XYZ file of C-alpha atoms in Angstrom:
357
model
C 108.530 117.549 97.600
C 106.254 115.567 95.318
C 107.491 113.738 92.266
C 106.901 115.451 88.935
C 104.862 114.351 85.923
C 106.170 112.782 82.709
C 103.988 112.552 79.586
C 105.174 110.927 76.346
C 103.093 110.312 73.216
C 104.053 109.055 69.754
C 103.255 106.563 67.034
C 105.537 104.089 68.820
C 107.657 104.816 71.897
C 111.047 103.505 73.070
C 112.481 104.826 76.348
C 114.994 103.947 79.044
C 114.382 104.128 82.786
C 111.975 106.720 84.205
C 111.528 108.002 87.762
C 109.020 110.353 89.403
C 109.598 109.426 93.050
C 108.547 111.688 95.904
C 111.294 113.001 98.155
C 111.882 111.617 101.642
C 111.029 113.849 104.592
C 114.441 115.141 105.630
C 113.666 117.204 108.755
C 111.809 116.271 111.943
C 108.260 115.191 111.239
C 108.225 116.269 107.582
C 105.846 114.320 105.367
C 107.241 112.329 102.491
C 106.430 113.565 99.002
C 103.865 111.813 96.812
C 104.933 109.939 93.730
C 104.225 111.675 90.424
C 102.387 110.604 87.268
C 104.015 108.924 84.263
C 101.823 108.531 81.174
C 103.036 106.923 77.931
C 100.860 106.536 74.822
C 101.660 104.827 71.510
C 98.989 105.647 68.947
C 100.110 103.377 66.074
C 102.544 100.858 67.545
C 104.103 99.545 70.717
C 105.889 100.744 73.850
C 109.310 99.553 74.958
C 110.565 101.030 78.234
C 112.929 100.159 81.087
C 112.271 100.405 84.810
C 109.623 102.932 85.903
C 109.061 104.209 89.449
C 106.728 106.720 91.098
C 107.178 105.828 94.751
C 106.132 107.922 97.730
C 108.862 109.290 99.989
C 109.474 108.189 103.565
C 108.141 110.386 106.357
C 110.760 112.060 108.512
C 111.509 110.804 112.023
C 111.050 113.186 114.935
C 113.050 113.322 118.167
C 110.411 115.250 120.147
C 107.060 114.968 118.387
C 105.059 113.132 115.750
C 106.661 111.380 112.807
C 105.860 112.510 109.267
C 103.417 110.624 107.076
C 104.724 108.593 104.181
C 103.973 109.880 100.709
C 101.415 108.136 98.517
C 102.450 106.096 95.504
C 101.966 107.768 92.144
C 100.366 106.750 88.848
C 101.824 104.783 85.920
C 99.628 104.686 82.825
C 100.783 102.946 79.598
C 98.477 102.650 76.580
C 99.431 101.241 73.167
C 97.819 99.904 70.024
C 100.708 97.413 69.750
C 102.611 95.353 72.290
C 104.004 96.728 75.577
C 107.373 95.640 76.988
C 108.638 97.027 80.293
C 111.147 96.487 83.073
C 110.183 96.557 86.783
C 107.332 98.888 87.744
C 106.733 100.453 91.173
C 104.363 102.967 92.768
C 104.787 102.148 96.448
C 103.653 104.161 99.446
C 106.370 105.557 101.711
C 106.949 104.451 105.278
C 105.739 106.699 108.082
C 108.386 108.340 110.243
C 108.940 107.369 113.880
C 107.757 109.671 116.645
C 109.896 110.888 119.531
C 109.254 111.603 123.238
C 105.675 110.277 123.163
C 104.807 111.613 119.694
C 102.756 109.388 117.368
C 104.263 107.521 114.465
C 103.393 108.754 110.994
C 100.967 106.866 108.779
C 102.229 104.837 105.847
C 101.443 106.167 102.376
C 98.926 104.409 100.159
C 100.046 102.362 97.176
C 99.615 103.950 93.767
C 97.929 102.932 90.527
C 99.614 101.019 87.681
C 97.639 100.511 84.463
C 98.877 98.858 81.235
C 96.556 98.458 78.241
C 97.432 97.034 74.817
C 94.529 97.091 72.357
C 96.321 95.005 69.725
C 99.205 93.044 71.235
C 100.807 91.398 74.240
C 102.007 92.908 77.543
C 105.377 91.642 78.823
C 106.990 92.746 82.090
C 110.500 91.651 83.072
C 110.877 92.070 86.825
C 108.367 92.748 89.557
C 105.379 95.078 89.813
C 104.674 96.687 93.193
C 102.197 99.198 94.586
C 102.258 98.283 98.246
C 101.160 100.436 101.156
C 103.888 101.891 103.348
C 104.418 100.698 106.915
C 103.331 102.966 109.756
C 105.995 104.579 111.920
C 106.461 103.582 115.561
C 105.335 105.851 118.371
C 107.950 107.680 120.394
C 109.421 106.453 123.676
C 110.210 108.898 126.465
C 113.899 109.300 127.196
C 114.142 112.819 128.638
C 111.007 113.086 130.805
C 107.994 111.082 132.004
C 104.877 110.871 129.843
C 102.514 108.834 127.720
C 103.827 106.378 125.184
C 103.314 107.319 121.554
C 100.734 105.594 119.340
C 101.929 103.692 116.301
C 100.979 104.932 112.839
C 98.596 103.031 110.583
C 99.870 101.101 107.601
C 98.941 102.374 104.157
C 96.409 100.685 101.878
C 97.783 98.669 98.982
C 97.384 100.100 95.506
C 95.929 98.947 92.199
C 97.529 97.004 89.337
C 95.523 96.503 86.131
C 96.915 94.902 82.956
C 94.883 94.212 79.803
C 96.170 92.591 76.603
C 93.572 92.469 73.832
C 95.846 90.843 71.252
C 98.218 88.495 73.091
C 99.544 87.210 76.405
C 99.977 88.962 79.725
C 103.309 87.719 81.043
C 105.585 88.653 83.949
C 108.901 86.919 84.606
C 111.474 87.238 87.374
C 109.323 88.919 89.974
C 106.041 89.202 91.852
C 102.994 91.456 91.682
C 102.752 93.004 95.164
C 99.929 95.239 96.433
C 100.037 94.300 100.101
C 98.843 96.632 102.831
C 101.469 98.175 105.099
C 102.030 97.000 108.660
C 101.157 99.295 111.551
C 103.767 100.928 113.762
C 104.466 99.898 117.359
C 102.874 101.656 120.323
C 105.423 102.579 122.984
C 105.595 102.076 126.736
C 104.580 104.789 129.171
C 107.327 106.232 131.348
C 106.609 107.257 134.902
C 103.759 106.775 137.357
C 100.208 107.051 136.039
C 100.966 107.625 132.355
C 99.154 105.907 129.474
C 100.628 103.454 127.006
C 100.575 103.931 123.260
C 98.318 101.815 121.043
C 99.672 99.786 118.162
C 98.883 100.919 114.633
C 96.364 99.178 112.360
C 97.517 97.303 109.299
C 96.481 98.592 105.878
C 94.100 96.694 103.623
C 95.492 94.826 100.643
C 95.016 96.351 97.195
C 93.669 94.928 93.940
C 95.162 93.122 90.935
C 93.284 92.673 87.647
C 94.883 90.780 84.735
C 92.982 90.206 81.479
C 93.992 88.518 78.211
C 91.178 88.409 75.656
C 92.878 86.061 73.194
C 95.947 84.605 74.945
C 97.356 83.464 78.273
C 98.315 84.948 81.649
C 101.749 83.796 82.884
C 103.198 85.009 86.197
C 106.294 82.836 86.473
C 110.066 82.658 86.550
C 112.984 82.914 88.927
C 112.047 83.471 92.555
C 108.853 85.268 91.524
C 105.533 84.138 90.209
C 103.438 85.168 93.221
C 100.594 87.671 93.424
C 100.519 89.311 96.871
C 97.459 91.252 98.032
C 97.520 90.440 101.730
C 96.439 92.753 104.500
C 99.096 94.387 106.658
C 99.680 93.193 110.213
C 98.526 95.204 113.186
C 101.222 95.515 115.827
C 101.560 95.635 119.583
C 100.635 98.278 122.132
C 102.959 99.575 124.835
C 103.063 98.874 128.575
C 100.932 101.031 130.847
C 102.467 103.162 133.570
C 102.640 101.965 137.167
C 100.369 103.396 139.860
C 100.346 104.104 143.593
C 103.290 105.286 145.611
C 103.729 108.802 146.895
C 102.243 110.353 143.755
C 98.880 108.662 144.385
C 98.243 107.809 140.731
C 96.357 104.712 139.558
C 98.117 102.271 137.302
C 97.329 102.523 133.594
C 96.186 99.810 131.198
C 98.415 98.460 128.505
C 98.005 99.801 124.987
C 95.706 98.008 122.568
C 97.073 96.059 119.655
C 96.352 97.256 116.141
C 93.799 95.663 113.817
C 95.008 93.508 110.945
C 94.197 94.761 107.460
C 91.805 92.922 105.177
C 93.073 90.942 102.229
C 92.628 92.484 98.792
C 91.088 91.357 95.498
C 92.714 89.381 92.683
C 90.831 88.914 89.396
C 92.481 87.077 86.474
C 90.806 86.235 83.169
C 92.186 84.381 80.138
C 89.024 83.691 78.176
C 90.676 81.537 75.497
C 93.923 80.433 77.104
C 95.785 79.389 80.259
C 96.391 80.997 83.634
C 99.712 79.935 85.182
C 100.759 81.400 88.577
C 102.947 80.106 91.376
C 100.879 81.360 94.341
C 98.215 83.888 95.292
C 98.352 85.469 98.776
C 95.337 87.522 99.845
C 95.068 86.659 103.514
C 94.005 89.015 106.280
C 96.664 90.600 108.452
C 97.433 89.480 111.989
C 96.095 91.510 114.913
C 98.663 93.085 117.228
C 99.181 92.019 120.834
C 97.945 94.073 123.771
C 100.532 95.675 126.022
C 100.940 94.702 129.679
C 99.175 96.735 132.343
C 101.010 98.804 134.900
C 101.779 97.550 138.417
C 100.382 99.014 141.638
C 102.836 99.791 144.417
C 100.136 100.200 147.088
C 97.186 97.975 147.988
C 94.823 100.980 147.779
C 95.204 100.983 144.004
C 94.245 98.087 141.770
C 96.777 97.021 139.170
C 95.786 97.822 135.613
C 94.554 95.378 133.013
C 96.462 94.446 129.933
C 95.524 95.967 126.615
C 93.199 94.235 124.171
C 94.669 92.324 121.286
C 93.750 93.596 117.846
C 91.304 91.767 115.599
C 92.666 89.892 112.631
C 91.758 91.078 109.152
C 89.346 89.319 106.825
C 90.619 87.236 103.949
C 90.363 88.674 100.453
C 88.745 87.587 97.188
C 90.331 85.629 94.318
C 88.592 84.986 90.970
C 90.350 82.965 88.247
C 88.604 82.359 84.913
C 90.150 80.379 82.032
C 89.800 77.031 80.207
C 93.047 75.868 81.862
C 94.289 77.043 85.274
C 97.595 76.099 86.911
C 98.257 77.583 90.337
C 100.246 76.355 93.328
C 98.512 77.780 96.408
C 95.673 80.257 96.922
C 95.486 81.580 100.506
C 92.618 83.841 101.560
C 92.668 82.963 105.267
C 91.498 85.406 107.897
C 94.191 86.896 110.116
C 94.831 85.691 113.654
C 93.687 87.951 116.488
C 96.322 89.431 118.773
C 97.009 88.191 122.295
C 95.704 90.331 125.140
C 98.282 91.828 127.471
C 98.933 90.648 131.017
C 97.536 92.650 133.902
C 99.904 94.394 136.265
C 100.968 93.141 139.685
C 99.010 94.212 142.754
C 100.495 96.203 145.602
C 101.640 94.519 148.826
C 99.259 91.569 149.256
C 97.446 92.220 145.975
C 97.290 89.701 143.202
C 97.874 89.855 139.484
C 95.064 90.636 137.109
C 95.002 89.552 133.486
C 93.582 91.491 130.610
C 91.880 89.936 127.638
């Protein structure tokens, strides 16, 4: 079931913790519920609120079929004429469920949208902000009978975080801002002669972060936090192809391909009349997954199969920082490393090994 909606409006607003999370998939292959919408408006003052969440639910695992998809992250929207003070905020995508008996893994849910706007004050967040994409579920292995390996699910795309303070600082302490893309799920090995391997899932693209202070500073510091994360999710490995030859007369099968790494996201920070202070910014591309090994041949009549292709790495993202004074530790927008190709299978009798790229 999806999370519900919460709407609050008043001259000024003070609240405790709020939750509109989607429900986890609880039976085989059920999709996770989407996060709901929480909207808070203060028309003549500020907003003070505790922790807020609108996360997507996890997809259900399946013992004999495809895993459920993770639910998408919801929407958090806070608007005030005065200052805004909040606890941790989250609108994460749910993880995809794992497949069973050759079924595919479920896709990870996308990250949600978090928007905070103060037209006359500061915005202060104590704790982290996250709208990451959910990881893809792994494909199913065969335990009861022979068959193809299951494909891994794709990771979800990271969400959007936007904070604007038109009358003060934007500050976050004791946490990170995290809109990373989800990692893909693993492709599984084939079982039995002549069956195909599962491919690894692609990583999700990183999301976007926009922080704007018209008159003050932007501080993302404190504790173990202080990092903005918008990196692409990693692609993951493919499974091993089935063997060939023998009495069944089936050719060997290639290894599964590795998943593609997700692209890094976008980070835009502006403090027109102040200082930007951040520990690190991570917007690199995700790593490509490795290719699975090819199946062996048990007879010289059949060639052994090639290994699967490694996945391409994702492209690095974009970072734009604009202020009179900027203090930042590391900015990393590197492209992701491509995955290694799988090894070819062994030849039959006097055959030789072949190697995939």
